[in-house]
Amino acid sequence: MPEMPEVQGLVDYLRSKLLPPDAPAMTIDDVEVLSFPVLKTAAVPLEELYTGPVSDVERRGKFLVVTAGGVHLVMHLAKAGWLRWSDALKPGRLRPGRGAMALRVRFAAEDGSAQPGFDLTEAGTRKSLAVYVVRDLADVPGIARLGPEALDVDPAAFAELVASHHGQIKGLLRDQAVIAGIGNAYSDEILHAAHLSPFAIGAKLGPAEVQRLFEAMGAVLESAIENAAGRPAAELKDSKRQAMRVHARTGEPCPVCGDTVREVAFADSSLQYCPTCQTGGKLLADRRMSRLLK
């Protein structure tokens, strides 16, 4: 799933294309909905996006927002969605179907040549990608419930959030209503950097552990954002995978201590961790609601 660093990378890349510093901003020429369930709103017509140039490209949590004509095109890429940019889309509208294509956005070409634009795609059969067209970002339920951005939380506020959380700390990091922008992959990386078990209970962490977690959160996310900066959209996923230390590295050696990275699998996701770095050498039981093996 694209998380804060990759979505920020997409924002930066789209800004370079849609809001070039030495040229007029682009104007949306057409939006093709190729998977009808992807569009979650109907109150604002798509055509309102065509009434003025792109005025902003921004991120809210894991949401990507393109503003044009005074309204917002809001995209959430979910678990298997992605954005693919083309400087020259093929002419002609596409036929809606059952493939990976969900949405195509075309921009006006200045010289009448092939139009630039982007496609939203979603792999697999479980379709969760979501698109909204709204006048107010608060009309998107997922944005309305967002907590503060992970990099905007100060140490005192973070300590309060952790102290009040009586569940597993990985769940707190992933809860968008508490802290916005972190998902499964970066929560694994943050906990590894902080030398904490993903099943540690937030309210039971000591001050030194909370401070370590806060510092790891900032360091991991800032490094990932720096890694994504300036990369074309097509390179962002691969660069993310290559930078992971434990996430999706099951069976590989931990780059810190050399122990074997282990996995806990759930019904529709999994987490990875290093026993030596994070759980005092103990293995986590590989089942839902696992506890440390005794």
mmCIF file of C-alpha atoms in Angstrom:
data_model
loop_
_atom_site.group_PDB
_atom_site.id
_atom_site.type_symbol
_atom_site.label_atom_id
_atom_site.label_comp_id
_atom_site.label_asym_id
_atom_site.label_seq_id
_atom_site.Cartn_x
_atom_site.Cartn_y
_atom_site.Cartn_z
ATOM 1 C CA MET A 1 0.000 0.000 0.000
ATOM 2 C CA PRO A 2 1.363 3.446 -0.853
ATOM 3 C CA GLU A 3 2.004 5.318 2.388
ATOM 4 C CA MET A 4 3.008 8.871 3.247
ATOM 5 C CA PRO A 5 6.467 8.863 1.587
ATOM 6 C CA GLU A 6 5.259 7.372 -1.716
ATOM 7 C CA VAL A 7 2.155 9.569 -1.858
ATOM 8 C CA GLN A 8 4.344 12.593 -1.155
ATOM 9 C CA GLY A 9 6.615 11.420 -3.960
ATOM 10 C CA LEU A 10 3.606 11.269 -6.281
ATOM 11 C CA VAL A 11 2.571 14.762 -5.169
ATOM 12 C CA ASP A 12 6.021 16.157 -5.936
ATOM 13 C CA TYR A 13 6.123 14.410 -9.307
ATOM 14 C CA LEU A 14 2.632 15.559 -10.333
ATOM 15 C CA ARG A 15 3.453 19.106 -9.231
ATOM 16 C CA SER A 16 6.410 19.113 -11.610
ATOM 17 C CA LYS A 17 4.118 18.028 -14.445
ATOM 18 C CA LEU A 18 0.934 19.961 -13.663
ATOM 19 C CA LEU A 19 2.334 23.113 -12.054
ATOM 20 C CA PRO A 20 5.644 23.680 -13.879
ATOM 21 C CA PRO A 21 7.494 26.704 -12.473
ATOM 22 C CA ASP A 22 8.125 28.367 -15.824
ATOM 23 C CA ALA A 23 4.915 27.502 -17.692
ATOM 24 C CA PRO A 24 1.147 27.804 -17.263
ATOM 25 C CA ALA A 25 -0.561 25.200 -15.097
ATOM 26 C CA MET A 26 -2.256 22.387 -16.963
ATOM 27 C CA THR A 27 -6.026 22.084 -17.379
ATOM 28 C CA ILE A 28 -7.964 18.829 -17.053
ATOM 29 C CA ASP A 29 -9.570 17.975 -20.367
ATOM 30 C CA ASP A 30 -11.352 14.730 -19.503
ATOM 31 C CA VAL A 31 -11.823 12.194 -16.714
ATOM 32 C CA GLU A 32 -12.735 8.658 -17.752
ATOM 33 C CA VAL A 33 -14.220 6.434 -15.041
ATOM 34 C CA LEU A 34 -13.355 2.897 -16.150
ATOM 35 C CA SER A 35 -14.393 1.081 -12.984
ATOM 36 C CA PHE A 36 -17.652 2.614 -11.819
ATOM 37 C CA PRO A 37 -17.401 1.569 -8.124
ATOM 38 C CA VAL A 38 -14.175 3.591 -7.794
ATOM 39 C CA LEU A 39 -16.064 6.934 -7.857
ATOM 40 C CA LYS A 40 -17.546 7.423 -4.392
ATOM 41 C CA THR A 41 -19.294 10.780 -4.929
ATOM 42 C CA ALA A 42 -22.032 12.078 -7.221
ATOM 43 C CA ALA A 43 -22.947 15.516 -5.856
ATOM 44 C CA VAL A 44 -20.197 17.356 -7.762
ATOM 45 C CA PRO A 45 -20.081 16.682 -11.539
ATOM 46 C CA LEU A 46 -16.749 15.642 -12.993
ATOM 47 C CA GLU A 47 -17.115 18.458 -15.499
ATOM 48 C CA GLU A 48 -16.437 21.039 -12.777
ATOM 49 C CA LEU A 49 -12.822 19.887 -12.824
ATOM 50 C CA TYR A 50 -12.541 21.156 -16.397
ATOM 51 C CA THR A 51 -13.528 24.768 -15.627
ATOM 52 C CA GLY A 52 -10.111 26.051 -14.566
ATOM 53 C CA PRO A 53 -6.426 25.113 -14.474
ATOM 54 C CA VAL A 54 -4.859 22.934 -11.812
ATOM 55 C CA SER A 55 -4.250 25.172 -8.814
ATOM 56 C CA ASP A 56 -2.761 22.715 -6.316
ATOM 57 C CA VAL A 57 -1.480 19.179 -5.804
ATOM 58 C CA GLU A 58 -1.232 18.084 -2.184
ATOM 59 C CA ARG A 59 -1.314 15.175 0.240
ATOM 60 C CA ARG A 60 -3.531 14.525 3.234
ATOM 61 C CA GLY A 61 -2.420 11.419 5.101
ATOM 62 C CA LYS A 62 -2.357 8.766 2.373
ATOM 63 C CA PHE A 63 -4.774 10.715 0.146
ATOM 64 C CA LEU A 64 -3.599 12.408 -3.061
ATOM 65 C CA VAL A 65 -5.457 15.605 -3.984
ATOM 66 C CA VAL A 66 -5.467 17.465 -7.310
ATOM 67 C CA THR A 67 -7.417 20.745 -7.240
ATOM 68 C CA ALA A 68 -8.758 22.209 -10.491
ATOM 69 C CA GLY A 69 -11.675 24.483 -11.310
ATOM 70 C CA GLY A 70 -12.167 25.141 -7.619
ATOM 71 C CA VAL A 71 -12.981 21.496 -6.791
ATOM 72 C CA HIS A 72 -10.846 18.624 -5.567
ATOM 73 C CA LEU A 73 -10.101 15.296 -7.221
ATOM 74 C CA VAL A 74 -9.214 13.112 -4.238
ATOM 75 C CA MET A 75 -7.602 9.695 -4.682
ATOM 76 C CA HIS A 76 -6.867 6.937 -2.185
ATOM 77 C CA LEU A 77 -4.776 4.167 -3.739
ATOM 78 C CA ALA A 78 -5.683 1.573 -1.084
ATOM 79 C CA LYS A 79 -3.663 -1.651 -0.954
ATOM 80 C CA ALA A 80 -2.996 -2.392 -4.616
ATOM 81 C CA GLY A 81 -3.628 0.878 -6.450
ATOM 82 C CA TRP A 82 -1.077 2.976 -8.308
ATOM 83 C CA LEU A 83 -0.754 6.057 -10.508
ATOM 84 C CA ARG A 84 0.949 5.879 -13.889
ATOM 85 C CA TRP A 85 1.878 9.071 -15.716
ATOM 86 C CA SER A 86 2.183 9.350 -19.494
ATOM 87 C CA ASP A 87 3.461 12.347 -21.448
ATOM 88 C CA ALA A 88 1.423 11.151 -24.448
ATOM 89 C CA LEU A 89 -1.709 9.090 -23.877
ATOM 90 C CA LYS A 90 -3.142 7.279 -26.865
ATOM 91 C CA PRO A 91 -6.121 9.088 -28.426
ATOM 92 C CA GLY A 92 -9.656 7.832 -27.982
ATOM 93 C CA ARG A 93 -11.644 6.904 -24.909
ATOM 94 C CA LEU A 94 -11.232 3.506 -23.299
ATOM 95 C CA ARG A 95 -13.990 0.979 -22.724
ATOM 96 C CA PRO A 96 -14.854 0.226 -19.082
ATOM 97 C CA GLY A 97 -13.962 -3.331 -18.194
ATOM 98 C CA ARG A 98 -12.801 -5.713 -15.534
ATOM 99 C CA GLY A 99 -9.077 -5.141 -15.870
ATOM 100 C CA ALA A 100 -6.690 -3.134 -13.719
ATOM 101 C CA MET A 101 -7.654 0.257 -15.181
ATOM 102 C CA ALA A 102 -9.868 2.296 -12.851
ATOM 103 C CA LEU A 103 -9.592 5.942 -13.946
ATOM 104 C CA ARG A 104 -7.894 8.005 -16.651
ATOM 105 C CA VAL A 105 -7.296 11.752 -16.404
ATOM 106 C CA ARG A 106 -6.342 13.634 -19.564
ATOM 107 C CA PHE A 107 -4.879 17.111 -19.603
ATOM 108 C CA ALA A 108 -5.135 19.640 -22.419
ATOM 109 C CA ALA A 109 -2.198 19.587 -24.823
ATOM 110 C CA GLU A 110 -0.922 23.071 -25.640
ATOM 111 C CA ASP A 111 -0.064 22.279 -29.253
ATOM 112 C CA GLY A 112 -2.917 19.889 -30.030
ATOM 113 C CA SER A 113 -0.619 16.852 -29.987
ATOM 114 C CA ALA A 114 -1.050 13.706 -27.904
ATOM 115 C CA GLN A 115 -2.401 14.531 -24.466
ATOM 116 C CA PRO A 116 -0.475 14.013 -21.231
ATOM 117 C CA GLY A 117 -2.255 12.434 -18.296
ATOM 118 C CA PHE A 118 -2.319 9.674 -15.733
ATOM 119 C CA ASP A 119 -4.066 6.377 -15.130
ATOM 120 C CA LEU A 120 -5.137 4.930 -11.811
ATOM 121 C CA THR A 121 -4.785 1.159 -11.773
ATOM 122 C CA GLU A 122 -5.547 -1.489 -9.185
ATOM 123 C CA ALA A 123 -4.173 -5.012 -9.214
ATOM 124 C CA GLY A 124 -6.057 -8.062 -7.972
ATOM 125 C CA THR A 125 -9.738 -8.809 -7.568
ATOM 126 C CA ARG A 126 -10.316 -7.029 -4.279
ATOM 127 C CA LYS A 127 -11.103 -3.475 -5.380
ATOM 128 C CA SER A 128 -10.618 -0.804 -2.708
ATOM 129 C CA LEU A 129 -9.224 2.150 -4.666
ATOM 130 C CA ALA A 130 -11.417 5.205 -4.075
ATOM 131 C CA VAL A 131 -11.888 8.504 -5.915
ATOM 132 C CA TYR A 132 -13.908 11.514 -4.750
ATOM 133 C CA VAL A 133 -14.831 14.809 -6.398
ATOM 134 C CA VAL A 134 -15.694 17.358 -3.709
ATOM 135 C CA ARG A 135 -15.755 21.083 -3.077
ATOM 136 C CA ASP A 136 -14.634 20.660 0.543
ATOM 137 C CA LEU A 137 -12.000 18.084 1.557
ATOM 138 C CA ALA A 138 -13.932 17.494 4.775
ATOM 139 C CA ASP A 139 -16.611 15.848 2.616
ATOM 140 C CA VAL A 140 -14.262 12.880 2.160
ATOM 141 C CA PRO A 141 -14.913 10.635 5.202
ATOM 142 C CA GLY A 142 -11.358 9.328 5.355
ATOM 143 C CA ILE A 143 -9.905 12.843 5.384
ATOM 144 C CA ALA A 144 -12.437 14.142 7.907
ATOM 145 C CA ARG A 145 -11.310 11.498 10.423
ATOM 146 C CA LEU A 146 -7.551 11.932 9.967
ATOM 147 C CA GLY A 147 -5.405 12.569 12.999
ATOM 148 C CA PRO A 148 -2.340 14.832 12.836
ATOM 149 C CA GLU A 149 0.332 14.102 10.255
ATOM 150 C CA ALA A 150 2.998 11.798 11.652
ATOM 151 C CA LEU A 151 5.770 14.361 11.131
ATOM 152 C CA ASP A 152 3.704 17.161 12.700
ATOM 153 C CA VAL A 153 3.216 15.474 16.087
ATOM 154 C CA ASP A 154 5.467 16.861 18.836
ATOM 155 C CA PRO A 155 7.083 14.591 21.472
ATOM 156 C CA ALA A 156 4.663 15.534 24.262
ATOM 157 C CA ALA A 157 1.552 14.930 22.150
ATOM 158 C CA PHE A 158 3.008 11.646 20.896
ATOM 159 C CA ALA A 159 3.697 10.492 24.457
ATOM 160 C CA GLU A 160 0.080 11.221 25.377
ATOM 161 C CA LEU A 161 -1.196 9.236 22.397
ATOM 162 C CA VAL A 162 0.939 6.245 23.335
ATOM 163 C CA ALA A 163 0.088 6.418 27.037
ATOM 164 C CA SER A 164 -3.645 6.350 26.278
ATOM 165 C CA HIS A 165 -3.400 3.390 23.884
ATOM 166 C CA HIS A 166 -4.092 0.059 25.575
ATOM 167 C CA GLY A 167 -3.683 -2.013 22.414
ATOM 168 C CA GLN A 168 -0.649 -3.135 20.455
ATOM 169 C CA ILE A 169 1.671 -0.338 19.404
ATOM 170 C CA LYS A 170 1.683 -1.374 15.732
ATOM 171 C CA GLY A 171 -2.071 -0.791 15.653
ATOM 172 C CA LEU A 172 -1.634 2.730 17.022
ATOM 173 C CA LEU A 173 0.939 3.617 14.361
ATOM 174 C CA ARG A 174 -1.423 2.400 11.622
ATOM 175 C CA ASP A 175 -4.572 4.080 12.950
ATOM 176 C CA GLN A 176 -5.176 7.030 10.618
ATOM 177 C CA ALA A 177 -7.526 8.658 13.133
ATOM 178 C CA VAL A 178 -4.623 8.845 15.600
ATOM 179 C CA ILE A 179 -1.601 9.496 13.351
ATOM 180 C CA ALA A 180 -1.968 10.082 9.612
ATOM 181 C CA GLY A 181 0.230 8.614 6.915
ATOM 182 C CA ILE A 182 1.718 5.376 8.292
ATOM 183 C CA GLY A 183 0.642 1.930 7.091
ATOM 184 C CA ASN A 184 1.779 -1.664 7.416
ATOM 185 C CA ALA A 185 5.208 -1.302 5.818
ATOM 186 C CA TYR A 186 6.514 1.759 7.627
ATOM 187 C CA SER A 187 5.094 0.671 10.975
ATOM 188 C CA ASP A 188 7.259 -2.472 10.637
ATOM 189 C CA GLU A 189 10.280 -0.325 9.779
ATOM 190 C CA ILE A 190 9.664 2.158 12.612
ATOM 191 C CA LEU A 191 9.280 -0.573 15.224
ATOM 192 C CA HIS A 192 12.441 -2.282 14.013
ATOM 193 C CA ALA A 193 14.372 0.985 14.231
ATOM 194 C CA ALA A 194 12.962 1.572 17.735
ATOM 195 C CA HIS A 195 13.820 -1.988 18.879
ATOM 196 C CA LEU A 196 10.224 -2.604 19.947
ATOM 197 C CA SER A 197 7.931 -5.589 19.489
ATOM 198 C CA PRO A 198 4.922 -4.926 17.245
ATOM 199 C CA PHE A 199 2.802 -6.480 20.002
ATOM 200 C CA ALA A 200 4.084 -4.209 22.784
ATOM 201 C CA ILE A 201 1.215 -2.470 24.570
ATOM 202 C CA GLY A 202 1.360 1.296 24.160
ATOM 203 C CA ALA A 203 0.300 2.214 27.699
ATOM 204 C CA LYS A 204 2.992 -0.088 29.140
ATOM 205 C CA LEU A 205 5.921 1.514 27.347
ATOM 206 C CA GLY A 206 8.360 3.449 29.493
ATOM 207 C CA PRO A 207 9.467 7.026 28.759
ATOM 208 C CA ALA A 208 12.729 5.909 27.140
ATOM 209 C CA GLU A 209 10.877 3.474 24.862
ATOM 210 C CA VAL A 210 8.350 6.143 23.857
ATOM 211 C CA GLN A 211 11.151 8.570 23.068
ATOM 212 C CA ARG A 212 12.923 5.906 21.021
ATOM 213 C CA LEU A 213 9.724 5.207 19.098
ATOM 214 C CA PHE A 214 9.130 8.908 18.414
ATOM 215 C CA GLU A 215 12.660 9.409 17.122
ATOM 216 C CA ALA A 216 12.454 6.270 14.974
ATOM 217 C CA MET A 217 9.162 7.428 13.451
ATOM 218 C CA GLY A 218 10.679 10.726 12.385
ATOM 219 C CA ALA A 219 13.929 9.225 11.130
ATOM 220 C CA VAL A 220 12.304 6.439 9.087
ATOM 221 C CA LEU A 221 9.690 8.674 7.465
ATOM 222 C CA GLU A 222 12.081 11.535 6.718
ATOM 223 C CA SER A 223 14.566 9.123 5.141
ATOM 224 C CA ALA A 224 11.810 7.539 3.030
ATOM 225 C CA ILE A 225 10.514 10.923 1.864
ATOM 226 C CA GLU A 226 14.052 11.936 0.903
ATOM 227 C CA ASN A 227 14.450 8.637 -0.957
ATOM 228 C CA ALA A 228 11.220 9.273 -2.903
ATOM 229 C CA ALA A 229 11.980 12.912 -3.727
ATOM 230 C CA GLY A 230 12.572 13.612 -7.386
ATOM 231 C CA ARG A 231 11.774 10.088 -8.546
ATOM 232 C CA PRO A 232 9.338 9.501 -11.413
ATOM 233 C CA ALA A 233 6.110 7.755 -10.397
ATOM 234 C CA ALA A 234 7.268 4.583 -12.149
ATOM 235 C CA GLU A 235 10.265 4.229 -9.812
ATOM 236 C CA LEU A 236 8.655 4.894 -6.440
ATOM 237 C CA LYS A 237 7.440 1.383 -5.637
ATOM 238 C CA ASP A 238 10.767 -0.273 -6.415
ATOM 239 C CA SER A 239 12.730 2.309 -4.444
ATOM 240 C CA LYS A 240 10.454 1.699 -1.446
ATOM 241 C CA ARG A 241 10.986 -2.079 -1.594
ATOM 242 C CA GLN A 242 14.741 -1.724 -1.855
ATOM 243 C CA ALA A 243 14.897 0.540 1.211
ATOM 244 C CA MET A 244 12.945 -1.789 3.519
ATOM 245 C CA ARG A 245 15.005 -3.436 6.268
ATOM 246 C CA VAL A 246 12.480 -5.946 7.630
ATOM 247 C CA HIS A 247 9.153 -5.394 5.903
ATOM 248 C CA ALA A 248 8.610 -8.028 3.179
ATOM 249 C CA ARG A 249 12.055 -9.472 4.056
ATOM 250 C CA THR A 250 10.883 -12.718 5.670
ATOM 251 C CA GLY A 251 13.702 -15.266 5.810
ATOM 252 C CA GLU A 252 16.421 -12.746 5.024
ATOM 253 C CA PRO A 253 19.118 -11.663 7.512
ATOM 254 C CA CYS A 254 18.431 -8.563 9.590
ATOM 255 C CA PRO A 255 20.801 -5.835 8.340
ATOM 256 C CA VAL A 256 21.482 -4.769 11.939
ATOM 257 C CA CYS A 257 22.200 -8.037 13.771
ATOM 258 C CA GLY A 258 22.098 -10.812 11.158
ATOM 259 C CA ASP A 259 19.233 -12.752 12.769
ATOM 260 C CA THR A 260 16.552 -14.126 10.435
ATOM 261 C CA VAL A 261 13.626 -11.787 9.795
ATOM 262 C CA ARG A 262 10.386 -13.481 10.883
ATOM 263 C CA GLU A 263 6.757 -13.030 9.899
ATOM 264 C CA VAL A 264 3.341 -13.061 11.543
ATOM 265 C CA ALA A 265 0.600 -13.695 8.997
ATOM 266 C CA PHE A 266 -3.004 -12.585 9.350
ATOM 267 C CA ALA A 267 -6.037 -13.124 7.141
ATOM 268 C CA ASP A 268 -5.253 -10.315 4.703
ATOM 269 C CA SER A 269 -1.873 -8.951 5.743
ATOM 270 C CA SER A 270 1.366 -9.810 7.516
ATOM 271 C CA LEU A 271 4.054 -8.135 9.573
ATOM 272 C CA GLN A 272 7.790 -8.706 9.723
ATOM 273 C CA TYR A 273 10.200 -8.258 12.623
ATOM 274 C CA CYS A 274 13.637 -9.232 13.900
ATOM 275 C CA PRO A 275 13.552 -11.375 17.083
ATOM 276 C CA THR A 276 16.997 -10.259 18.270
ATOM 277 C CA CYS A 277 16.399 -6.541 17.703
ATOM 278 C CA GLN A 278 12.772 -6.396 18.821
ATOM 279 C CA THR A 279 11.583 -9.240 21.056
ATOM 280 C CA GLY A 280 14.625 -10.312 23.060
ATOM 281 C CA GLY A 281 15.091 -13.336 20.815
ATOM 282 C CA LYS A 282 11.559 -14.673 21.371
ATOM 283 C CA LEU A 283 9.363 -15.623 18.432
ATOM 284 C CA LEU A 284 5.876 -14.265 17.951
ATOM 285 C CA ALA A 285 3.192 -16.876 17.383
ATOM 286 C CA ASP A 286 2.081 -16.818 13.774
ATOM 287 C CA ARG A 287 -1.659 -16.525 14.291
ATOM 288 C CA ARG A 288 -4.213 -13.735 14.668
ATOM 289 C CA MET A 289 -4.049 -11.943 18.027
ATOM 290 C CA SER A 290 -0.678 -13.594 18.676
ATOM 291 C CA ARG A 291 1.176 -13.277 21.920
ATOM 292 C CA LEU A 292 4.806 -13.919 22.688
ATOM 293 C CA LEU A 293 5.539 -17.620 22.893
ATOM 294 C CA LYS A 294 6.535 -18.636 26.383
#
